[in-house]
Amino acid sequence: MKSLAELAAIREKMKDKVVIREGSGDVRVVVGMATCGIAAGARPVLNRFVEKISEEGLSDKITVTQTGCIGICQFEPVVEIYEAGKEKVTYVKMTAEKADEVVEKHLKGGKVVAEYTISAVNA
Amino acid sequence: MKELSLNILDIAQNSIKAGASNIHILLNENEETLIITVRDDGCGMTAEILERVENPFYTTRTTRDVGMGIPLLKLAAEQTGGEVTITSVSETDDPVNHGTTISASFFKNHLDFTPLGDIVTTVCTLIHGAPDIDWRYEHIYGDNTVLLDTKQMREILGDVPLDDIEILNWIRQSLSEEYAAL
């Protein structure tokens, strides 16, 4: 394994951050990672959300988690966004590029990207 | 699946759902063959269920009726002349030593061999999805080994969660550097 000393350094730096994390999770981005999601390309979508949210410094407010099959396999990769006090938003047929846009417009800008949601695709 | 690393990502989800505390992913590779083994200490399966898991119309899931994970792995292995074997001990049969081992062999020079693909991202994705599990990832290629062991990492990290972005980045770099050195 890579230098474990580096891990120790990360741990030192993280001491304060661990406390902050307790209050985190105002917004949850949930990516479907069952067979259907993975086969349709969920892995790069998930990773783009994780990277982009970290790049934008939003990690304390937004958590990215994985879930199994939610039963709409034909729309995979599916991403659900849960925000306290708001209705759940379901994005379908996602790609890494669309993930960037959702972070920019929805998670940063507060505006749902309507054309990628299930109601737009299913209409 | 376009990459075997995606099959691994998918198959390992079964171990997570089986409530495993330890999951060991082992890739044993030489010029001609690749053997992928995923071993867990989860709840295991009874002989009756084990008989049915290779059937796509068997699934424990309630959201849909089809379970394609194992059939897809089986297809990927068999189309190269390889095979999938599953052994399992159910918690109900042995409350102490239970778990499942799934092993898939591939002939790499076969035309229908699916490339391994981005295995580093698969490992990072698995740890991100189940940071409380102890993961051991081992890729033996001839005389060389790439290794990641979260137990060893936890000895240093204490209670810092593995799904923190800095830790995930360290894992990605660590594995990428080891692969680059092969």
mmCIF file of N, CA and C in Angstrom, chain A residues 1-122:
data_model
loop_
_atom_site.group_PDB
_atom_site.id
_atom_site.type_symbol
_atom_site.label_atom_id
_atom_site.label_comp_id
_atom_site.label_asym_id
_atom_site.label_seq_id
_atom_site.Cartn_x
_atom_site.Cartn_y
_atom_site.Cartn_z
ATOM 1 N N MET A 1 0.841 -1.201 0.000
ATOM 2 C CA MET A 1 0.000 0.000 0.000
ATOM 3 C C MET A 1 0.879 1.255 0.000
ATOM 4 N N LYS A 2 0.286 2.339 -0.492
ATOM 5 C CA LYS A 2 0.951 3.630 -0.532
ATOM 6 C C LYS A 2 1.316 4.059 0.891
ATOM 7 N N SER A 3 2.205 5.009 0.968
ATOM 8 C CA SER A 3 2.721 5.466 2.263
ATOM 9 C C SER A 3 1.608 5.648 3.301
ATOM 10 N N LEU A 4 1.676 4.850 4.340
ATOM 11 C CA LEU A 4 0.666 4.942 5.396
ATOM 12 C C LEU A 4 0.867 6.202 6.240
ATOM 13 N N ALA A 5 2.072 6.781 6.144
ATOM 14 C CA ALA A 5 2.343 8.026 6.871
ATOM 15 C C ALA A 5 1.408 9.128 6.380
ATOM 16 N N GLU A 6 1.114 9.090 5.080
ATOM 17 C CA GLU A 6 0.198 10.080 4.515
ATOM 18 C C GLU A 6 -1.187 9.973 5.137
ATOM 19 N N LEU A 7 -1.590 8.745 5.434
ATOM 20 C CA LEU A 7 -2.892 8.532 6.073
ATOM 21 C C LEU A 7 -2.923 9.165 7.453
ATOM 22 N N ALA A 8 -1.817 9.009 8.168
ATOM 23 C CA ALA A 8 -1.724 9.602 9.504
ATOM 24 C C ALA A 8 -1.873 11.119 9.419
ATOM 25 N N ALA A 9 -1.265 11.701 8.369
ATOM 26 C CA ALA A 9 -1.367 13.151 8.178
ATOM 27 C C ALA A 9 -2.814 13.551 7.899
ATOM 28 N N ILE A 10 -3.497 12.752 7.090
ATOM 29 C CA ILE A 10 -4.910 13.045 6.799
ATOM 30 C C ILE A 10 -5.718 12.973 8.094
ATOM 31 N N ARG A 11 -5.410 11.984 8.901
ATOM 32 C CA ARG A 11 -6.145 11.835 10.166
ATOM 33 C C ARG A 11 -5.993 13.076 11.040
ATOM 34 N N GLU A 12 -4.764 13.593 11.145
ATOM 35 C CA GLU A 12 -4.523 14.799 11.944
ATOM 36 C C GLU A 12 -5.404 15.945 11.452
ATOM 37 N N LYS A 13 -5.390 16.103 10.128
ATOM 38 C CA LYS A 13 -6.131 17.195 9.508
ATOM 39 C C LYS A 13 -7.633 17.054 9.724
ATOM 40 N N MET A 14 -8.080 15.794 9.865
ATOM 41 C CA MET A 14 -9.516 15.513 9.908
ATOM 42 C C MET A 14 -10.122 15.621 11.295
ATOM 43 N N LYS A 15 -9.286 15.752 12.290
ATOM 44 C CA LYS A 15 -9.786 15.720 13.665
ATOM 45 C C LYS A 15 -10.977 16.657 13.887
ATOM 46 N N ASP A 16 -10.850 17.870 13.329
ATOM 47 C CA ASP A 16 -11.924 18.855 13.526
ATOM 48 C C ASP A 16 -13.114 18.567 12.624
ATOM 49 N N LYS A 17 -12.791 18.074 11.448
ATOM 50 C CA LYS A 17 -13.818 17.869 10.430
ATOM 51 C C LYS A 17 -14.843 16.805 10.860
ATOM 52 N N VAL A 18 -14.374 15.807 11.586
ATOM 53 C CA VAL A 18 -15.258 14.716 11.995
ATOM 54 C C VAL A 18 -16.431 15.258 12.811
ATOM 55 N N VAL A 19 -16.126 16.272 13.621
ATOM 56 C CA VAL A 19 -17.171 16.869 14.450
ATOM 57 C C VAL A 19 -18.212 17.551 13.560
ATOM 58 N N ILE A 20 -17.724 18.282 12.554
ATOM 59 C CA ILE A 20 -18.629 19.013 11.667
ATOM 60 C C ILE A 20 -19.563 18.039 10.941
ATOM 61 N N ARG A 21 -19.025 16.887 10.556
ATOM 62 C CA ARG A 21 -19.800 15.919 9.772
ATOM 63 C C ARG A 21 -21.089 15.477 10.456
ATOM 64 N N GLU A 22 -21.076 15.536 11.773
ATOM 65 C CA GLU A 22 -22.265 15.082 12.515
ATOM 66 C C GLU A 22 -23.514 15.864 12.100
ATOM 67 N N GLY A 23 -23.309 17.126 11.800
ATOM 68 C CA GLY A 23 -24.452 17.973 11.436
ATOM 69 C C GLY A 23 -24.726 17.991 9.944
ATOM 70 N N SER A 24 -24.027 17.154 9.204
ATOM 71 C CA SER A 24 -24.135 17.217 7.751
ATOM 72 C C SER A 24 -25.343 16.418 7.256
ATOM 73 N N GLY A 25 -25.532 16.436 5.962
ATOM 74 C CA GLY A 25 -26.585 15.618 5.381
ATOM 75 C C GLY A 25 -27.896 16.350 5.198
ATOM 76 N N ASP A 26 -27.845 17.680 5.016
ATOM 77 C CA ASP A 26 -29.062 18.432 4.727
ATOM 78 C C ASP A 26 -29.638 17.969 3.401
ATOM 79 N N VAL A 27 -28.731 17.679 2.479
ATOM 80 C CA VAL A 27 -29.142 17.245 1.146
ATOM 81 C C VAL A 27 -28.506 15.886 0.885
ATOM 82 N N ARG A 28 -29.300 14.982 0.353
ATOM 83 C CA ARG A 28 -28.777 13.646 0.039
ATOM 84 C C ARG A 28 -28.927 13.336 -1.434
ATOM 85 N N VAL A 29 -27.827 12.939 -2.057
ATOM 86 C CA VAL A 29 -27.848 12.500 -3.449
ATOM 87 C C VAL A 29 -27.713 10.978 -3.419
ATOM 88 N N VAL A 30 -28.724 10.284 -3.934
ATOM 89 C CA VAL A 30 -28.737 8.822 -3.841
ATOM 90 C C VAL A 30 -28.670 8.219 -5.247
ATOM 91 N N VAL A 31 -27.655 7.407 -5.466
ATOM 92 C CA VAL A 31 -27.447 6.818 -6.794
ATOM 93 C C VAL A 31 -27.774 5.323 -6.745
ATOM 94 N N GLY A 32 -28.580 4.859 -7.678
ATOM 95 C CA GLY A 32 -28.953 3.440 -7.744
ATOM 96 C C GLY A 32 -27.793 2.602 -8.262
ATOM 97 N N MET A 33 -27.327 1.651 -7.436
ATOM 98 C CA MET A 33 -26.148 0.866 -7.796
ATOM 99 C C MET A 33 -26.431 -0.636 -7.794
ATOM 100 N N ALA A 34 -27.624 -1.027 -8.254
ATOM 101 C CA ALA A 34 -27.884 -2.456 -8.435
ATOM 102 C C ALA A 34 -27.390 -2.871 -9.825
ATOM 103 N N THR A 35 -27.602 -4.127 -10.184
ATOM 104 C CA THR A 35 -27.135 -4.629 -11.487
ATOM 105 C C THR A 35 -27.602 -3.728 -12.632
ATOM 106 N N CYS A 36 -28.888 -3.355 -12.588
ATOM 107 C CA CYS A 36 -29.452 -2.539 -13.663
ATOM 108 C C CYS A 36 -28.745 -1.188 -13.767
ATOM 109 N N GLY A 37 -28.512 -0.554 -12.616
ATOM 110 C CA GLY A 37 -27.841 0.746 -12.595
ATOM 111 C C GLY A 37 -26.403 0.634 -13.079
ATOM 112 N N ILE A 38 -25.690 -0.344 -12.550
ATOM 113 C CA ILE A 38 -24.275 -0.518 -12.905
ATOM 114 C C ILE A 38 -24.125 -0.786 -14.398
ATOM 115 N N ALA A 39 -24.972 -1.668 -14.932
ATOM 116 C CA ALA A 39 -24.886 -2.017 -16.354
ATOM 117 C C ALA A 39 -25.188 -0.803 -17.229
ATOM 118 N N ALA A 40 -26.037 0.104 -16.730
ATOM 119 C CA ALA A 40 -26.434 1.267 -17.519
ATOM 120 C C ALA A 40 -25.454 2.430 -17.388
ATOM 121 N N GLY A 41 -24.453 2.304 -16.485
ATOM 122 C CA GLY A 41 -23.450 3.365 -16.372
ATOM 123 C C GLY A 41 -23.515 4.188 -15.104
ATOM 124 N N ALA A 42 -23.980 3.598 -14.003
ATOM 125 C CA ALA A 42 -24.110 4.362 -12.754
ATOM 126 C C ALA A 42 -22.765 4.671 -12.096
ATOM 127 N N ARG A 43 -21.764 3.803 -12.337
ATOM 128 C CA ARG A 43 -20.482 4.018 -11.631
ATOM 129 C C ARG A 43 -19.863 5.386 -11.945
ATOM 130 N N PRO A 44 -19.700 5.765 -13.236
ATOM 131 C CA PRO A 44 -19.153 7.096 -13.504
ATOM 132 C C PRO A 44 -20.054 8.228 -13.023
ATOM 133 N N VAL A 45 -21.362 8.005 -12.990
ATOM 134 C CA VAL A 45 -22.285 9.045 -12.503
ATOM 135 C C VAL A 45 -22.046 9.286 -11.013
ATOM 136 N N LEU A 46 -22.006 8.210 -10.260
ATOM 137 C CA LEU A 46 -21.757 8.304 -8.816
ATOM 138 C C LEU A 46 -20.430 9.007 -8.555
ATOM 139 N N ASN A 47 -19.397 8.571 -9.263
ATOM 140 C CA ASN A 47 -18.075 9.136 -9.011
ATOM 141 C C ASN A 47 -17.989 10.601 -9.385
ATOM 142 N N ARG A 48 -18.712 10.986 -10.428
ATOM 143 C CA ARG A 48 -18.706 12.396 -10.814
ATOM 144 C C ARG A 48 -19.378 13.243 -9.732
ATOM 145 N N PHE A 49 -20.492 12.753 -9.166
ATOM 146 C CA PHE A 49 -21.152 13.483 -8.076
ATOM 147 C C PHE A 49 -20.202 13.641 -6.890
ATOM 148 N N VAL A 50 -19.528 12.557 -6.519
ATOM 149 C CA VAL A 50 -18.618 12.608 -5.364
ATOM 150 C C VAL A 50 -17.501 13.631 -5.620
ATOM 151 N N GLU A 51 -16.896 13.557 -6.816
ATOM 152 C CA GLU A 51 -15.780 14.457 -7.148
ATOM 153 C C GLU A 51 -16.229 15.914 -7.211
ATOM 154 N N LYS A 52 -17.288 16.125 -7.949
ATOM 155 C CA LYS A 52 -17.751 17.494 -8.211
ATOM 156 C C LYS A 52 -18.200 18.170 -6.902
ATOM 157 N N ILE A 53 -18.904 17.451 -6.065
ATOM 158 C CA ILE A 53 -19.392 18.020 -4.807
ATOM 159 C C ILE A 53 -18.208 18.379 -3.910
ATOM 160 N N SER A 54 -17.165 17.556 -3.968
ATOM 161 C CA SER A 54 -15.956 17.863 -3.208
ATOM 162 C C SER A 54 -15.230 19.071 -3.803
ATOM 163 N N GLU A 55 -15.105 19.106 -5.132
ATOM 164 C CA GLU A 55 -14.445 20.235 -5.802
ATOM 165 C C GLU A 55 -15.129 21.558 -5.478
ATOM 166 N N GLU A 56 -16.454 21.509 -5.403
ATOM 167 C CA GLU A 56 -17.213 22.731 -5.165
ATOM 168 C C GLU A 56 -17.282 23.079 -3.681
ATOM 169 N N GLY A 57 -16.652 22.270 -2.850
ATOM 170 C CA GLY A 57 -16.647 22.539 -1.414
ATOM 171 C C GLY A 57 -18.001 22.341 -0.748
ATOM 172 N N LEU A 58 -18.808 21.440 -1.308
ATOM 173 C CA LEU A 58 -20.160 21.244 -0.782
ATOM 174 C C LEU A 58 -20.285 20.000 0.100
ATOM 175 N N SER A 59 -19.142 19.335 0.346
ATOM 176 C CA SER A 59 -19.189 18.041 1.033
ATOM 177 C C SER A 59 -19.810 18.085 2.433
ATOM 178 N N ASP A 60 -19.721 19.241 3.090
ATOM 179 C CA ASP A 60 -20.279 19.310 4.433
ATOM 180 C C ASP A 60 -21.806 19.371 4.435
ATOM 181 N N LYS A 61 -22.356 19.858 3.339
ATOM 182 C CA LYS A 61 -23.813 20.016 3.260
ATOM 183 C C LYS A 61 -24.496 18.876 2.528
ATOM 184 N N ILE A 62 -23.756 18.281 1.591
ATOM 185 C CA ILE A 62 -24.376 17.282 0.715
ATOM 186 C C ILE A 62 -23.678 15.940 0.869
ATOM 187 N N THR A 63 -24.463 14.890 1.115
ATOM 188 C CA THR A 63 -23.868 13.553 1.160
ATOM 189 C C THR A 63 -24.320 12.763 -0.061
ATOM 190 N N VAL A 64 -23.409 11.970 -0.573
ATOM 191 C CA VAL A 64 -23.713 11.113 -1.719
ATOM 192 C C VAL A 64 -23.740 9.678 -1.218
ATOM 193 N N THR A 65 -24.860 8.996 -1.439
ATOM 194 C CA THR A 65 -24.954 7.610 -0.996
ATOM 195 C C THR A 65 -25.419 6.714 -2.143
ATOM 196 N N GLN A 66 -25.306 5.410 -1.901
ATOM 197 C CA GLN A 66 -25.689 4.421 -2.914
ATOM 198 C C GLN A 66 -26.899 3.638 -2.420
ATOM 199 N N THR A 67 -27.703 3.213 -3.370
ATOM 200 C CA THR A 67 -28.826 2.364 -2.993
ATOM 201 C C THR A 67 -28.981 1.241 -4.025
ATOM 202 N N GLY A 68 -29.869 0.307 -3.748
ATOM 203 C CA GLY A 68 -30.103 -0.808 -4.671
ATOM 204 C C GLY A 68 -31.075 -0.425 -5.768
ATOM 205 N N CYS A 69 -31.758 -1.400 -6.293
ATOM 206 C CA CYS A 69 -32.694 -1.187 -7.391
ATOM 207 C C CYS A 69 -33.989 -0.606 -6.833
ATOM 208 N N ILE A 70 -34.455 0.511 -7.452
ATOM 209 C CA ILE A 70 -35.697 1.083 -6.950
ATOM 210 C C ILE A 70 -36.882 0.714 -7.847
ATOM 211 N N GLY A 71 -36.635 -0.129 -8.859
ATOM 212 C CA GLY A 71 -37.730 -0.708 -9.626
ATOM 213 C C GLY A 71 -38.046 -0.043 -10.947
ATOM 214 N N ILE A 72 -37.223 0.954 -11.336
ATOM 215 C CA ILE A 72 -37.466 1.571 -12.646
ATOM 216 C C ILE A 72 -36.217 1.397 -13.512
ATOM 217 N N CYS A 73 -35.863 0.111 -13.696
ATOM 218 C CA CYS A 73 -34.603 -0.263 -14.350
ATOM 219 C C CYS A 73 -34.442 0.366 -15.737
ATOM 220 N N GLN A 74 -35.546 0.569 -16.444
ATOM 221 C CA GLN A 74 -35.456 1.099 -17.810
ATOM 222 C C GLN A 74 -34.989 2.551 -17.828
ATOM 223 N N PHE A 75 -35.002 3.203 -16.661
ATOM 224 C CA PHE A 75 -34.588 4.611 -16.584
ATOM 225 C C PHE A 75 -33.196 4.788 -15.991
ATOM 226 N N GLU A 76 -32.526 3.686 -15.694
ATOM 227 C CA GLU A 76 -31.195 3.777 -15.100
ATOM 228 C C GLU A 76 -30.215 4.430 -16.078
ATOM 229 N N PRO A 77 -29.147 5.031 -15.559
ATOM 230 C CA PRO A 77 -28.839 5.345 -14.158
ATOM 231 C C PRO A 77 -29.802 6.378 -13.552
ATOM 232 N N VAL A 78 -30.316 6.029 -12.374
ATOM 233 C CA VAL A 78 -31.272 6.880 -11.677
ATOM 234 C C VAL A 78 -30.590 7.528 -10.463
ATOM 235 N N VAL A 79 -30.861 8.831 -10.288
ATOM 236 C CA VAL A 79 -30.319 9.571 -9.149
ATOM 237 C C VAL A 79 -31.473 10.301 -8.469
ATOM 238 N N GLU A 80 -31.598 10.114 -7.155
ATOM 239 C CA GLU A 80 -32.647 10.808 -6.413
ATOM 240 C C GLU A 80 -32.005 11.846 -5.500
ATOM 241 N N ILE A 81 -32.638 13.005 -5.443
ATOM 242 C CA ILE A 81 -32.125 14.058 -4.560
ATOM 243 C C ILE A 81 -33.175 14.385 -3.500
ATOM 244 N N TYR A 82 -32.764 14.194 -2.258
ATOM 245 C CA TYR A 82 -33.641 14.460 -1.114
ATOM 246 C C TYR A 82 -33.150 15.714 -0.415
ATOM 247 N N GLU A 83 -34.067 16.627 -0.183
ATOM 248 C CA GLU A 83 -33.725 17.859 0.491
ATOM 249 C C GLU A 83 -34.809 18.118 1.525
ATOM 250 N N ALA A 84 -34.403 18.456 2.742
ATOM 251 C CA ALA A 84 -35.365 18.658 3.829
ATOM 252 C C ALA A 84 -36.420 19.689 3.418
ATOM 253 N N GLY A 85 -37.686 19.337 3.591
ATOM 254 C CA GLY A 85 -38.772 20.272 3.310
ATOM 255 C C GLY A 85 -39.142 20.396 1.845
ATOM 256 N N LYS A 86 -38.481 19.615 1.002
ATOM 257 C CA LYS A 86 -38.805 19.703 -0.433
ATOM 258 C C LYS A 86 -39.175 18.335 -0.966
ATOM 259 N N GLU A 87 -39.847 18.321 -2.078
ATOM 260 C CA GLU A 87 -40.217 17.056 -2.692
ATOM 261 C C GLU A 87 -38.990 16.398 -3.313
ATOM 262 N N LYS A 88 -38.948 15.079 -3.260
ATOM 263 C CA LYS A 88 -37.825 14.337 -3.852
ATOM 264 C C LYS A 88 -37.772 14.580 -5.356
ATOM 265 N N VAL A 89 -36.557 14.768 -5.885
ATOM 266 C CA VAL A 89 -36.396 14.922 -7.335
ATOM 267 C C VAL A 89 -35.715 13.668 -7.878
ATOM 268 N N THR A 90 -36.294 13.075 -8.916
ATOM 269 C CA THR A 90 -35.718 11.861 -9.512
ATOM 270 C C THR A 90 -35.174 12.172 -10.900
ATOM 271 N N TYR A 91 -33.848 12.063 -11.031
ATOM 272 C CA TYR A 91 -33.213 12.245 -12.341
ATOM 273 C C TYR A 91 -32.992 10.874 -12.975
ATOM 274 N N VAL A 92 -33.233 10.795 -14.277
ATOM 275 C CA VAL A 92 -33.126 9.493 -14.939
ATOM 276 C C VAL A 92 -32.171 9.554 -16.133
ATOM 277 N N LYS A 93 -31.747 8.369 -16.572
ATOM 278 C CA LYS A 93 -30.820 8.239 -17.709
ATOM 279 C C LYS A 93 -29.655 9.210 -17.564
ATOM 280 N N MET A 94 -29.039 9.159 -16.404
ATOM 281 C CA MET A 94 -27.976 10.110 -16.091
ATOM 282 C C MET A 94 -26.648 9.729 -16.740
ATOM 283 N N THR A 95 -25.802 10.760 -16.906
ATOM 284 C CA THR A 95 -24.426 10.565 -17.366
ATOM 285 C C THR A 95 -23.550 11.435 -16.468
ATOM 286 N N ALA A 96 -22.232 11.270 -16.581
ATOM 287 C CA ALA A 96 -21.316 12.096 -15.790
ATOM 288 C C ALA A 96 -21.484 13.579 -16.152
ATOM 289 N N GLU A 97 -21.721 13.851 -17.434
ATOM 290 C CA GLU A 97 -21.889 15.245 -17.875
ATOM 291 C C GLU A 97 -23.159 15.846 -17.266
ATOM 292 N N LYS A 98 -24.228 15.056 -17.277
ATOM 293 C CA LYS A 98 -25.479 15.552 -16.673
ATOM 294 C C LYS A 98 -25.295 15.753 -15.168
ATOM 295 N N ALA A 99 -24.469 14.897 -14.556
ATOM 296 C CA ALA A 99 -24.223 15.032 -13.117
ATOM 297 C C ALA A 99 -23.590 16.386 -12.816
ATOM 298 N N ASP A 100 -22.612 16.788 -13.652
ATOM 299 C CA ASP A 100 -21.991 18.110 -13.496
ATOM 300 C C ASP A 100 -23.040 19.215 -13.527
ATOM 301 N N GLU A 101 -23.939 19.093 -14.494
ATOM 302 C CA GLU A 101 -24.970 20.114 -14.671
ATOM 303 C C GLU A 101 -25.920 20.152 -13.471
ATOM 304 N N VAL A 102 -26.261 18.967 -12.958
ATOM 305 C CA VAL A 102 -27.181 18.905 -11.812
ATOM 306 C C VAL A 102 -26.513 19.537 -10.577
ATOM 307 N N VAL A 103 -25.208 19.302 -10.406
ATOM 308 C CA VAL A 103 -24.514 19.920 -9.270
ATOM 309 C C VAL A 103 -24.543 21.442 -9.432
ATOM 310 N N GLU A 104 -24.191 21.906 -10.624
ATOM 311 C CA GLU A 104 -24.149 23.352 -10.882
ATOM 312 C C GLU A 104 -25.525 24.000 -10.683
ATOM 313 N N LYS A 105 -26.513 23.497 -11.410
ATOM 314 C CA LYS A 105 -27.803 24.182 -11.460
ATOM 315 C C LYS A 105 -28.700 23.865 -10.256
ATOM 316 N N HIS A 106 -28.767 22.592 -9.883
ATOM 317 C CA HIS A 106 -29.701 22.196 -8.830
ATOM 318 C C HIS A 106 -29.072 22.361 -7.442
ATOM 319 N N LEU A 107 -27.939 21.687 -7.224
ATOM 320 C CA LEU A 107 -27.377 21.671 -5.875
ATOM 321 C C LEU A 107 -26.749 23.012 -5.494
ATOM 322 N N LYS A 108 -26.133 23.706 -6.472
ATOM 323 C CA LYS A 108 -25.567 25.019 -6.179
ATOM 324 C C LYS A 108 -26.579 26.125 -6.414
ATOM 325 N N GLY A 109 -27.286 26.029 -7.549
ATOM 326 C CA GLY A 109 -28.173 27.121 -7.951
ATOM 327 C C GLY A 109 -29.600 27.019 -7.427
ATOM 328 N N GLY A 110 -29.971 25.840 -6.909
ATOM 329 C CA GLY A 110 -31.301 25.701 -6.346
ATOM 330 C C GLY A 110 -32.399 25.504 -7.383
ATOM 331 N N LYS A 111 -31.996 25.275 -8.662
ATOM 332 C CA LYS A 111 -33.003 25.115 -9.714
ATOM 333 C C LYS A 111 -32.962 23.700 -10.277
ATOM 334 N N VAL A 112 -34.085 23.002 -10.184
ATOM 335 C CA VAL A 112 -34.170 21.630 -10.695
ATOM 336 C C VAL A 112 -33.938 21.630 -12.211
ATOM 337 N N VAL A 113 -33.116 20.698 -12.695
ATOM 338 C CA VAL A 113 -32.896 20.588 -14.145
ATOM 339 C C VAL A 113 -34.020 19.723 -14.715
ATOM 340 N N ALA A 114 -35.118 20.396 -15.044
ATOM 341 C CA ALA A 114 -36.369 19.702 -15.352
ATOM 342 C C ALA A 114 -36.238 18.673 -16.466
ATOM 343 N N GLU A 115 -35.428 18.976 -17.487
ATOM 344 C CA GLU A 115 -35.407 18.063 -18.653
ATOM 345 C C GLU A 115 -34.782 16.702 -18.358
ATOM 346 N N TYR A 116 -34.070 16.576 -17.245
ATOM 347 C CA TYR A 116 -33.478 15.275 -16.902
ATOM 348 C C TYR A 116 -34.310 14.489 -15.875
ATOM 349 N N THR A 117 -35.408 15.070 -15.446
ATOM 350 C CA THR A 117 -36.194 14.389 -14.410
ATOM 351 C C THR A 117 -37.112 13.345 -15.028
ATOM 352 N N ILE A 118 -37.609 12.462 -14.186
ATOM 353 C CA ILE A 118 -38.439 11.372 -14.686
ATOM 354 C C ILE A 118 -39.731 11.875 -15.295
ATOM 355 N N SER A 119 -40.253 12.982 -14.777
ATOM 356 C CA SER A 119 -41.514 13.478 -15.322
ATOM 357 C C SER A 119 -41.337 13.992 -16.747
ATOM 358 N N ALA A 120 -40.143 14.538 -17.062
ATOM 359 C CA ALA A 120 -39.891 15.018 -18.421
ATOM 360 C C ALA A 120 -39.712 13.845 -19.388
ATOM 361 N N VAL A 121 -38.960 12.831 -18.940
ATOM 362 C CA VAL A 121 -38.655 11.705 -19.818
ATOM 363 C C VAL A 121 -39.876 10.802 -20.022
ATOM 364 N N ASN A 122 -40.694 10.723 -18.988
ATOM 365 C CA ASN A 122 -41.828 9.813 -18.992
ATOM 366 C C ASN A 122 -43.064 10.423 -19.654
#
